[in-house]
Amino acid sequence: MHISDFVHALPKAELHVHLVGAASLDTVLALARHHPDGPVPTDEAALRKFYEFRNFRHFINQYGVVNDLVTTGEDVRTLVVGYARDAARTNIRYAELTISATSHLRAGIAPDELVEALAAGREEALAVHGVALQWIFDIPGIWDRDWGMTSARFAADHRPEGLVGFGLGGFESDSPRAKFREAFAVARDAGLHMVPHAGETTPPSEIWAALHDLRAERIGHGVSSVQDPDLLRHLADEGVAVEVCPTSNIRTGAVKSFDEHHLPRLVEAGVPVTISTDDPGMFHTDLDREYLLCHERFGFSRDELAGLARAGVRASFAPAELKDQLLKEIDAL
Ligand SMILES: [Zn+2]
């Protein structure tokens, strides 16, 4: 079997992917056509141009413009089902999709409409595309403490079926993790798992803060942990998984080049490393490609790639039967 066929055949769990950033051109086009008078082009060639990012700031800006289009339940369903369709193409069987729910509420969608749309999208994702979805609601990092609290309360009060985790995304440098300690406590009391981003562009101290202040159970990115041997040991000993998104790190400039990427060192240190795409639509990648990169850039063998797939399943909050099933299928390859 060719390596790309092997990678494709691995049943995969994706743990770090954002609803709006995941949207492929087709999906954004469908979304834009729901809002023909909006700022996002409804014509494919123009949309392609709109999606050519000049730099990270431009990327964040375009992300915001697309995000603001999401104002109806139909928009949310379009994004969810679009992700599932694209995910199925790379044999993703289970995903935890991050939704910045409060940002959609701020853009005008009603809370009940959002919850119903997630339920409908989730059902269709499984029935039509064979992808089991669960949700992580997150706080965009640039928000203040009060909006963080609003996000946590919304998650706790409306808790849609399939909501398993609470996260913290976006820019890290101006947003100390500890700022959202109270919000995370509210989400934790509601029974959600704690999965903030940390150490994408910030030093290991912020990963420690995510662990201590937010009681992180997994770390989004976490790549700067290699700078702190004690932290590496802690993550390995406690089995705290990191969600590494290689192409995203290069596209955002968080890591300068694949040669400087520390993914292999994390694996060597015994940290559970999972692989994700982060924003596959916007970064022009998919999960097969990310696994293949690990082979091409880091020299990972088939066994090591299977190990990454197993780590993704184990670190997920999927139901036990689904985890067993996926692990069995990986072992059988
Ligand atoms: Zn992310």
Coordinates of N, CA and C in Angstrom, one line a residue, residues 85-276:
R85 N -18.8 16.7 5.4 CA -18.6 16.2 4.0 C -17.1 16.2 3.7
D86 N -16.4 17.3 4.0 CA -15.0 17.4 3.7 C -14.2 16.5 4.6
A87 N -14.6 16.3 5.9 CA -13.9 15.4 6.8 C -14.0 14.0 6.4
A88 N -15.2 13.6 5.9 CA -15.3 12.2 5.4 C -14.4 11.9 4.3
R89 N -14.0 12.9 3.5 CA -13.1 12.6 2.4 C -11.7 12.3 2.8
T90 N -11.4 12.6 4.1 CA -10.1 12.2 4.6 C -10.2 11.1 5.7
N91 N -11.3 10.4 5.7 CA -11.6 9.3 6.6 C -11.5 9.8 8.1
I92 N -12.0 11.0 8.3 CA -12.2 11.4 9.7 C -13.6 10.8 10.1
R93 N -13.5 10.1 11.2 CA -14.8 9.4 11.6 C -15.4 10.0 12.8
Y94 N -14.6 10.8 13.5 CA -15.1 11.5 14.7 C -14.3 12.8 14.8
A95 N -15.1 13.9 15.2 CA -14.4 15.2 15.4 C -15.1 15.9 16.5
E96 N -14.3 16.7 17.2 CA -14.8 17.7 18.1 C -14.6 19.1 17.5
L97 N -15.7 19.6 17.1 CA -15.7 20.8 16.3 C -15.9 22.0 17.3
T98 N -15.0 23.0 17.2 CA -15.1 24.1 18.1 C -16.0 25.2 17.5
I99 N -16.9 25.7 18.3 CA -17.9 26.7 17.8 C -17.7 27.9 18.8
S100 N -17.5 29.1 18.2 CA -17.5 30.3 19.0 C -18.9 30.7 19.1
A101 N -19.7 30.0 19.9 CA -21.1 30.2 19.9 C -21.5 31.6 20.2
T102 N -20.9 32.2 21.2 CA -21.3 33.6 21.6 C -21.0 34.6 20.4
S103 N -20.0 34.3 19.6 CA -19.8 35.3 18.5 C -21.0 35.2 17.5
H104 N -21.6 34.0 17.3 CA -22.7 33.9 16.5 C -24.0 34.6 17.1
L105 N -24.1 34.5 18.4 CA -25.2 35.1 19.1 C -25.1 36.6 19.0
R106 N -23.8 37.1 19.1 CA -23.6 38.6 18.9 C -23.9 39.0 17.5
A107 N -23.7 38.1 16.5 CA -24.0 38.5 15.1 C -25.5 38.4 14.8
G108 N -26.3 37.9 15.8 CA -27.8 38.0 15.6 C -28.6 36.7 15.6
I109 N -27.9 35.6 15.8 CA -28.7 34.3 15.8 C -29.3 34.1 17.2
A110 N -30.5 33.6 17.2 CA -31.1 33.4 18.5 C -30.6 32.1 19.1
P111 N -30.4 32.1 20.5 CA -29.8 30.9 21.1 C -30.5 29.6 20.8
D112 N -31.8 29.5 20.8 CA -32.5 28.3 20.5 C -32.3 27.8 19.0
E113 N -32.2 28.8 18.1 CA -32.0 28.5 16.7 C -30.6 27.9 16.5
L114 N -29.7 28.5 17.3 CA -28.3 27.9 17.2 C -28.3 26.5 17.7
V115 N -28.9 26.2 18.8 CA -28.9 24.9 19.4 C -29.6 23.9 18.5
E116 N -30.7 24.3 17.9 CA -31.4 23.4 17.0 C -30.6 23.1 15.7
A117 N -30.0 24.2 15.2 CA -29.2 24.0 14.0 C -28.0 23.0 14.2
L118 N -27.4 23.1 15.4 CA -26.3 22.2 15.7 C -26.8 20.8 15.8
A119 N -28.0 20.6 16.4 CA -28.6 19.2 16.5 C -28.9 18.7 15.1
A120 N -29.5 19.5 14.2 CA -29.8 19.1 12.9 C -28.5 18.8 12.1
G121 N -27.5 19.6 12.2 CA -26.3 19.4 11.5 C -25.6 18.2 11.9
R122 N -25.6 17.9 13.2 CA -24.9 16.8 13.8 C -25.6 15.5 13.3
E123 N -26.9 15.5 13.2 CA -27.6 14.3 12.7 C -27.3 14.0 11.3
E124 N -27.3 15.1 10.5 CA -27.0 14.9 9.0 C -25.5 14.5 8.8
A125 N -24.6 15.0 9.7 CA -23.2 14.7 9.5 C -23.0 13.2 9.7
L126 N -23.7 12.6 10.6 CA -23.6 11.2 10.9 C -24.3 10.3 9.9
A127 N -25.6 10.7 9.6 CA -26.4 9.9 8.7 C -25.9 10.0 7.3
V128 N -25.5 11.1 6.8 CA -25.1 11.2 5.4 C -23.6 11.0 5.2
H129 N -22.8 11.5 6.1 CA -21.3 11.4 5.9 C -20.6 10.5 6.8
G130 N -21.3 9.9 7.7 CA -20.6 8.9 8.6 C -19.6 9.5 9.6
V131 N -19.8 10.8 9.9 CA -18.8 11.5 10.8 C -19.6 11.8 12.1
A132 N -19.1 11.3 13.2 CA -19.7 11.5 14.5 C -19.1 12.8 15.0
L133 N -20.0 13.8 15.4 CA -19.5 15.1 15.8 C -19.8 15.3 17.3
Q134 N -18.9 16.0 18.0 CA -19.3 16.5 19.3 C -18.7 18.0 19.2
W135 N -19.2 18.8 20.2 CA -18.9 20.2 20.2 C -18.0 20.6 21.3
I136 N -17.2 21.6 21.0 CA -16.4 22.4 22.0 C -16.9 23.9 21.8
F137 N -17.4 24.5 22.8 CA -17.7 25.9 22.7 C -16.5 26.7 23.2
D138 N -16.1 27.7 22.5 CA -14.9 28.4 23.0 C -15.1 29.9 23.2
I139 N -14.2 30.5 23.9 CA -14.1 32.0 24.0 C -13.1 32.5 23.1
P140 N -13.4 33.4 22.2 CA -12.3 34.0 21.4 C -11.4 34.8 22.3
G141 N -10.1 34.6 22.2 CA -9.1 35.1 23.2 C -9.1 36.6 23.3
I142 N -9.5 37.3 22.3 CA -9.4 38.8 22.4 C -10.6 39.4 23.3
W143 N -11.5 38.5 23.7 CA -12.6 39.0 24.4 C -12.2 39.3 25.9
D144 N -13.1 40.1 26.5 CA -12.8 40.5 27.9 C -13.4 39.4 28.8
R145 N -13.1 39.6 30.1 CA -13.5 38.6 31.1 C -15.0 38.4 31.1
D146 N -15.8 39.5 31.0 CA -17.2 39.5 31.0 C -17.8 38.6 29.9
W147 N -17.3 38.9 28.7 CA -17.7 38.1 27.5 C -17.3 36.6 27.7
G148 N -16.2 36.4 28.3 CA -15.8 35.0 28.6 C -16.8 34.3 29.5
M149 N -17.3 35.1 30.5 CA -18.3 34.6 31.4 C -19.6 34.3 30.7
T150 N -20.0 35.2 29.8 CA -21.2 35.0 29.0 C -21.1 33.8 28.2
S151 N -19.9 33.5 27.6 CA -19.7 32.3 26.8 C -19.9 31.1 27.7
A152 N -19.3 31.1 28.9 CA -19.4 29.9 29.8 C -20.8 29.7 30.2
R153 N -21.5 30.8 30.6 CA -22.9 30.6 31.0 C -23.8 30.1 29.9
F154 N -23.5 30.6 28.7 CA -24.3 30.1 27.6 C -24.1 28.6 27.4
A155 N -22.9 28.2 27.5 CA -22.5 26.7 27.3 C -23.2 25.9 28.4
A156 N -23.1 26.4 29.7 CA -23.7 25.7 30.8 C -25.2 25.7 30.7
D157 N -25.8 26.8 30.3 CA -27.3 26.9 30.4 C -28.0 26.2 29.2
H158 N -27.4 26.3 28.0 CA -28.0 25.8 26.8 C -27.6 24.4 26.4
R159 N -26.5 24.0 27.0 CA -25.8 22.8 26.7 C -26.5 21.8 25.7
P160 N -26.1 22.1 24.4 CA -26.7 21.2 23.4 C -26.2 19.8 23.5
E161 N -26.9 18.8 22.9 CA -26.4 17.5 22.9 C -25.1 17.4 22.2
G162 N -24.2 16.7 22.7 CA -22.9 16.5 22.0 C -21.8 17.6 22.5
L163 N -22.3 18.5 23.3 CA -21.3 19.5 23.8 C -20.4 18.8 24.9
V164 N -19.1 18.7 24.7 CA -18.3 18.0 25.6 C -17.2 18.9 26.2
G165 N -16.9 20.0 25.5 CA -15.7 20.7 26.0 C -15.9 22.2 26.0
F166 N -15.0 22.9 26.6 CA -14.9 24.4 26.6 C -13.5 24.8 26.3
G167 N -13.4 25.8 25.4 CA -12.1 26.1 24.9 C -11.8 27.6 25.0
L168 N -10.6 28.0 24.6 CA -10.2 29.4 24.5 C -9.3 29.5 23.3
G169 N -9.7 30.3 22.3 CA -8.9 30.3 21.0 C -8.4 31.7 20.7
G170 N -8.1 31.9 19.4 CA -7.6 33.2 18.9 C -6.3 33.6 19.3
F171 N -6.0 34.9 19.2 CA -4.8 35.5 19.6 C -4.5 35.2 21.1
E172 N -3.2 34.8 21.4 CA -2.8 34.4 22.7 C -2.0 35.5 23.4
S173 N -1.3 36.3 22.6 CA -0.2 37.1 23.2 C -0.8 38.2 24.1
D174 N -2.0 38.8 23.7 CA -2.6 39.8 24.6 C -3.6 39.3 25.5
S175 N -3.6 38.0 25.7 CA -4.7 37.4 26.4 C -4.2 36.3 27.4
P176 N -3.8 36.7 28.6 CA -3.3 35.7 29.5 C -4.3 34.7 29.8
R177 N -4.0 33.4 29.8 CA -5.0 32.4 30.1 C -5.7 32.6 31.4
A178 N -5.0 33.0 32.4 CA -5.6 33.2 33.7 C -6.8 34.1 33.8
K179 N -6.9 35.0 32.7 CA -8.0 36.0 32.7 C -9.3 35.3 32.7
F180 N -9.4 34.0 32.2 CA -10.7 33.4 32.1 C -10.9 32.2 33.1
R181 N -10.2 32.4 34.2 CA -10.2 31.4 35.3 C -11.7 31.1 35.7
E182 N -12.4 32.2 36.0 CA -13.8 32.1 36.5 C -14.7 31.5 35.5
A183 N -14.5 31.9 34.2 CA -15.4 31.4 33.1 C -15.2 29.9 33.0
F184 N -13.9 29.4 33.1 CA -13.6 28.0 33.0 C -14.2 27.2 34.2
A185 N -14.2 27.9 35.3 CA -14.8 27.2 36.5 C -16.3 27.0 36.3
V186 N -17.0 27.9 35.7 CA -18.4 27.8 35.4 C -18.6 26.6 34.5
A187 N -17.8 26.6 33.4 CA -18.0 25.5 32.4 C -17.6 24.1 33.0
R188 N -16.6 24.1 33.9 CA -16.2 22.9 34.5 C -17.3 22.4 35.5
D189 N -17.9 23.3 36.2 CA -19.0 22.9 37.1 C -20.2 22.3 36.3
A190 N -20.3 22.7 35.0 CA -21.4 22.2 34.2 C -21.0 20.8 33.6
G191 N -19.8 20.4 33.9 CA -19.4 19.0 33.5 C -18.7 19.0 32.2
L192 N -18.2 20.2 31.7 CA -17.5 20.2 30.4 C -16.0 20.0 30.7
H193 N -15.3 19.4 29.6 CA -13.9 19.2 29.7 C -13.2 20.5 29.3
M194 N -12.0 20.7 29.8 CA -11.3 22.0 29.6 C -10.2 21.8 28.6
V195 N -10.4 22.5 27.4 CA -9.5 22.3 26.3 C -9.0 23.7 25.7
P196 N -8.3 24.5 26.5 CA -7.9 25.8 25.9 C -6.7 25.7 25.0
H197 N -6.5 26.6 24.1 CA -5.3 26.8 23.3 C -4.3 27.4 24.4
A198 N -3.0 27.0 24.2 CA -1.9 27.6 25.0 C -0.6 27.3 24.3
G199 N 0.4 28.2 24.4 CA 1.7 27.8 23.9 C 1.8 27.7 22.4
E200 N 0.8 28.4 21.7 CA 0.9 28.4 20.2 C 2.0 29.5 19.9
T201 N 1.8 30.7 20.4 CA 2.7 31.8 20.2 C 3.2 32.3 21.5
T202 N 2.9 31.7 22.6 CA 3.3 32.2 23.9 C 4.2 31.2 24.6
P203 N 5.0 31.6 25.6 CA 6.0 30.7 26.2 C 5.3 29.7 27.1
P204 N 6.1 28.7 27.6 CA 5.6 27.6 28.4 C 4.8 28.1 29.6
S205 N 5.1 29.3 30.1 CA 4.4 29.7 31.3 C 2.9 29.8 31.1
E206 N 2.5 30.1 29.8 CA 1.1 30.1 29.5 C 0.5 28.8 29.5
I207 N 1.3 27.7 29.2 CA 0.8 26.4 29.2 C 0.6 26.0 30.7
W208 N 1.6 26.3 31.5 CA 1.4 26.1 32.9 C 0.1 26.8 33.5
A209 N -0.1 28.0 33.0 CA -1.3 28.8 33.4 C -2.6 28.0 33.0
A210 N -2.5 27.5 31.7 CA -3.7 26.7 31.3 C -3.9 25.5 32.2
L211 N -2.8 24.9 32.6 CA -3.0 23.7 33.4 C -3.5 24.1 34.8
H212 N -2.9 25.1 35.4 CA -3.2 25.4 36.8 C -4.4 26.3 36.9
D213 N -4.5 27.3 36.1 CA -5.7 28.2 36.3 C -6.9 27.8 35.6
L214 N -6.8 27.1 34.4 CA -8.0 26.7 33.7 C -8.2 25.2 33.8
R215 N -7.3 24.5 34.5 CA -7.3 23.0 34.6 C -7.5 22.3 33.3
A216 N -6.6 22.7 32.4 CA -6.7 22.1 31.0 C -6.5 20.6 31.1
E217 N -7.3 19.9 30.3 CA -7.2 18.4 30.2 C -6.4 18.1 28.9
R218 N -6.5 19.0 27.9 CA -5.7 18.9 26.7 C -5.3 20.3 26.4
I219 N -4.2 20.4 25.6 CA -3.7 21.7 25.3 C -3.8 21.9 23.7
G220 N -4.5 23.0 23.3 CA -4.5 23.4 21.9 C -3.2 23.9 21.5
H221 N -2.5 23.3 20.6 CA -1.2 23.6 20.1 C -0.1 23.2 21.1
G222 N 0.2 24.0 22.1 CA 1.2 23.5 23.1 C 2.6 23.3 22.6
V223 N 2.9 23.9 21.4 CA 4.2 23.6 20.8 C 5.4 24.2 21.6
S224 N 5.1 25.3 22.3 CA 6.3 25.9 23.0 C 6.7 25.1 24.3
S225 N 5.9 24.0 24.6 CA 6.3 23.2 25.8 C 7.7 22.6 25.6
V226 N 8.2 22.5 24.4 CA 9.6 21.9 24.2 C 10.6 22.8 24.9
Q227 N 10.3 24.0 25.2 CA 11.3 24.9 25.8 C 11.5 24.7 27.3
D228 N 10.6 23.8 27.9 CA 10.6 23.6 29.3 C 10.6 22.1 29.7
P229 N 11.7 21.6 30.0 CA 11.8 20.1 30.3 C 10.9 19.7 31.4
D230 N 10.7 20.5 32.4 CA 9.8 20.1 33.5 C 8.3 20.0 32.9
L231 N 8.0 20.9 32.1 CA 6.6 20.9 31.5 C 6.4 19.7 30.6
L232 N 7.5 19.4 29.8 CA 7.4 18.2 28.9 C 7.2 16.9 29.8
R233 N 7.9 16.8 30.9 CA 7.8 15.7 31.7 C 6.4 15.6 32.4
H234 N 5.9 16.8 32.8 CA 4.6 16.8 33.4 C 3.5 16.4 32.4
L235 N 3.6 16.9 31.2 CA 2.6 16.5 30.1 C 2.6 15.0 29.9
A236 N 3.9 14.5 29.8 CA 4.0 13.0 29.5 C 3.5 12.2 30.7
D237 N 4.0 12.6 31.9 CA 3.6 11.8 33.1 C 2.1 11.8 33.3
E238 N 1.5 13.0 33.1 CA 0.0 13.1 33.4 C -0.8 12.7 32.2
G239 N -0.2 12.4 31.1 CA -0.9 12.0 29.8 C -1.8 13.2 29.3
V240 N -1.3 14.4 29.4 CA -2.0 15.5 28.9 C -1.7 15.7 27.4
A241 N -2.6 15.5 26.5 CA -2.4 15.5 25.1 C -2.2 16.9 24.6
V242 N -1.4 17.1 23.6 CA -1.3 18.4 22.8 C -2.0 18.2 21.4
E243 N -2.7 19.2 21.0 CA -3.3 19.1 19.7 C -2.4 19.9 18.7
V244 N -1.6 19.2 18.0 CA -0.6 19.9 17.1 C -1.2 20.1 15.7
C245 N -1.1 21.3 15.2 CA -1.6 21.6 13.8 C -0.5 22.1 13.0
P246 N 0.3 21.2 12.3 CA 1.6 21.7 11.7 C 1.4 22.8 10.7
T247 N 0.5 22.6 9.7 CA 0.4 23.6 8.6 C -0.1 24.9 9.2
S248 N -1.0 24.9 10.1 CA -1.5 26.1 10.8 C -0.3 26.8 11.4
N249 N 0.6 26.1 12.1 CA 1.7 26.8 12.7 C 2.6 27.5 11.7
I250 N 2.8 26.9 10.6 CA 3.6 27.6 9.5 C 2.8 28.8 8.9
R251 N 1.5 28.6 8.6 CA 0.7 29.6 8.0 C 0.6 30.8 8.9
T252 N 0.5 30.6 10.2 CA 0.3 31.8 11.1 C 1.7 32.4 11.5
G253 N 2.8 31.6 11.2 CA 4.1 32.1 11.6 C 4.4 31.8 13.0
A254 N 3.6 31.0 13.7 CA 3.9 30.5 15.1 C 5.2 29.7 15.1
V255 N 5.4 29.0 14.0 CA 6.7 28.3 13.8 C 7.2 28.6 12.4
K256 N 8.6 28.9 12.4 CA 9.1 29.5 11.1 C 9.1 28.5 9.9
S257 N 9.4 27.3 10.2 CA 9.5 26.3 9.1 C 9.3 24.9 9.6
F258 N 9.1 24.0 8.8 CA 8.9 22.6 9.2 C 10.2 22.1 9.9
D259 N 11.3 22.5 9.4 CA 12.6 22.1 10.0 C 12.7 22.5 11.4
E260 N 12.0 23.6 11.8 CA 12.1 24.1 13.1 C 10.9 23.6 14.0
H261 N 10.0 22.8 13.4 CA 8.8 22.4 14.1 C 9.2 21.3 15.1
H262 N 8.7 21.4 16.3 CA 9.1 20.5 17.4 C 8.2 19.3 17.6
L263 N 7.4 19.1 16.7 CA 6.5 17.9 16.8 C 7.2 16.6 17.2
P264 N 8.3 16.3 16.4 CA 9.0 15.1 16.8 C 9.6 15.0 18.2
R265 N 10.0 16.2 18.7 CA 10.5 16.2 20.1 C 9.4 16.0 21.1
L266 N 8.2 16.4 20.8 CA 7.1 16.2 21.7 C 6.8 14.7 21.8
V267 N 6.9 14.0 20.6 CA 6.6 12.6 20.6 C 7.7 11.9 21.3
E268 N 9.0 12.2 21.0 CA 10.1 11.6 21.7 C 10.0 11.7 23.2
A269 N 9.5 12.9 23.7 CA 9.4 13.1 25.1 C 8.3 12.3 25.8
G270 N 7.5 11.6 25.0 CA 6.4 10.8 25.5 C 5.1 11.5 25.7
V271 N 5.0 12.8 25.2 CA 3.8 13.5 25.3 C 2.8 13.0 24.3
P272 N 1.5 12.7 24.7 CA 0.5 12.3 23.7 C 0.3 13.4 22.7
V273 N 0.7 13.1 21.4 CA 0.6 14.1 20.4 C -0.6 13.7 19.4
T274 N -1.5 14.6 19.2 CA -2.6 14.4 18.3 C -2.4 15.4 17.1
I275 N -3.0 15.1 16.0 CA -2.8 15.9 14.8 C -4.1 16.5 14.3
S276 N -4.1 17.8 14.0 CA -5.4 18.4 13.6 C -5.0 19.4 12.5

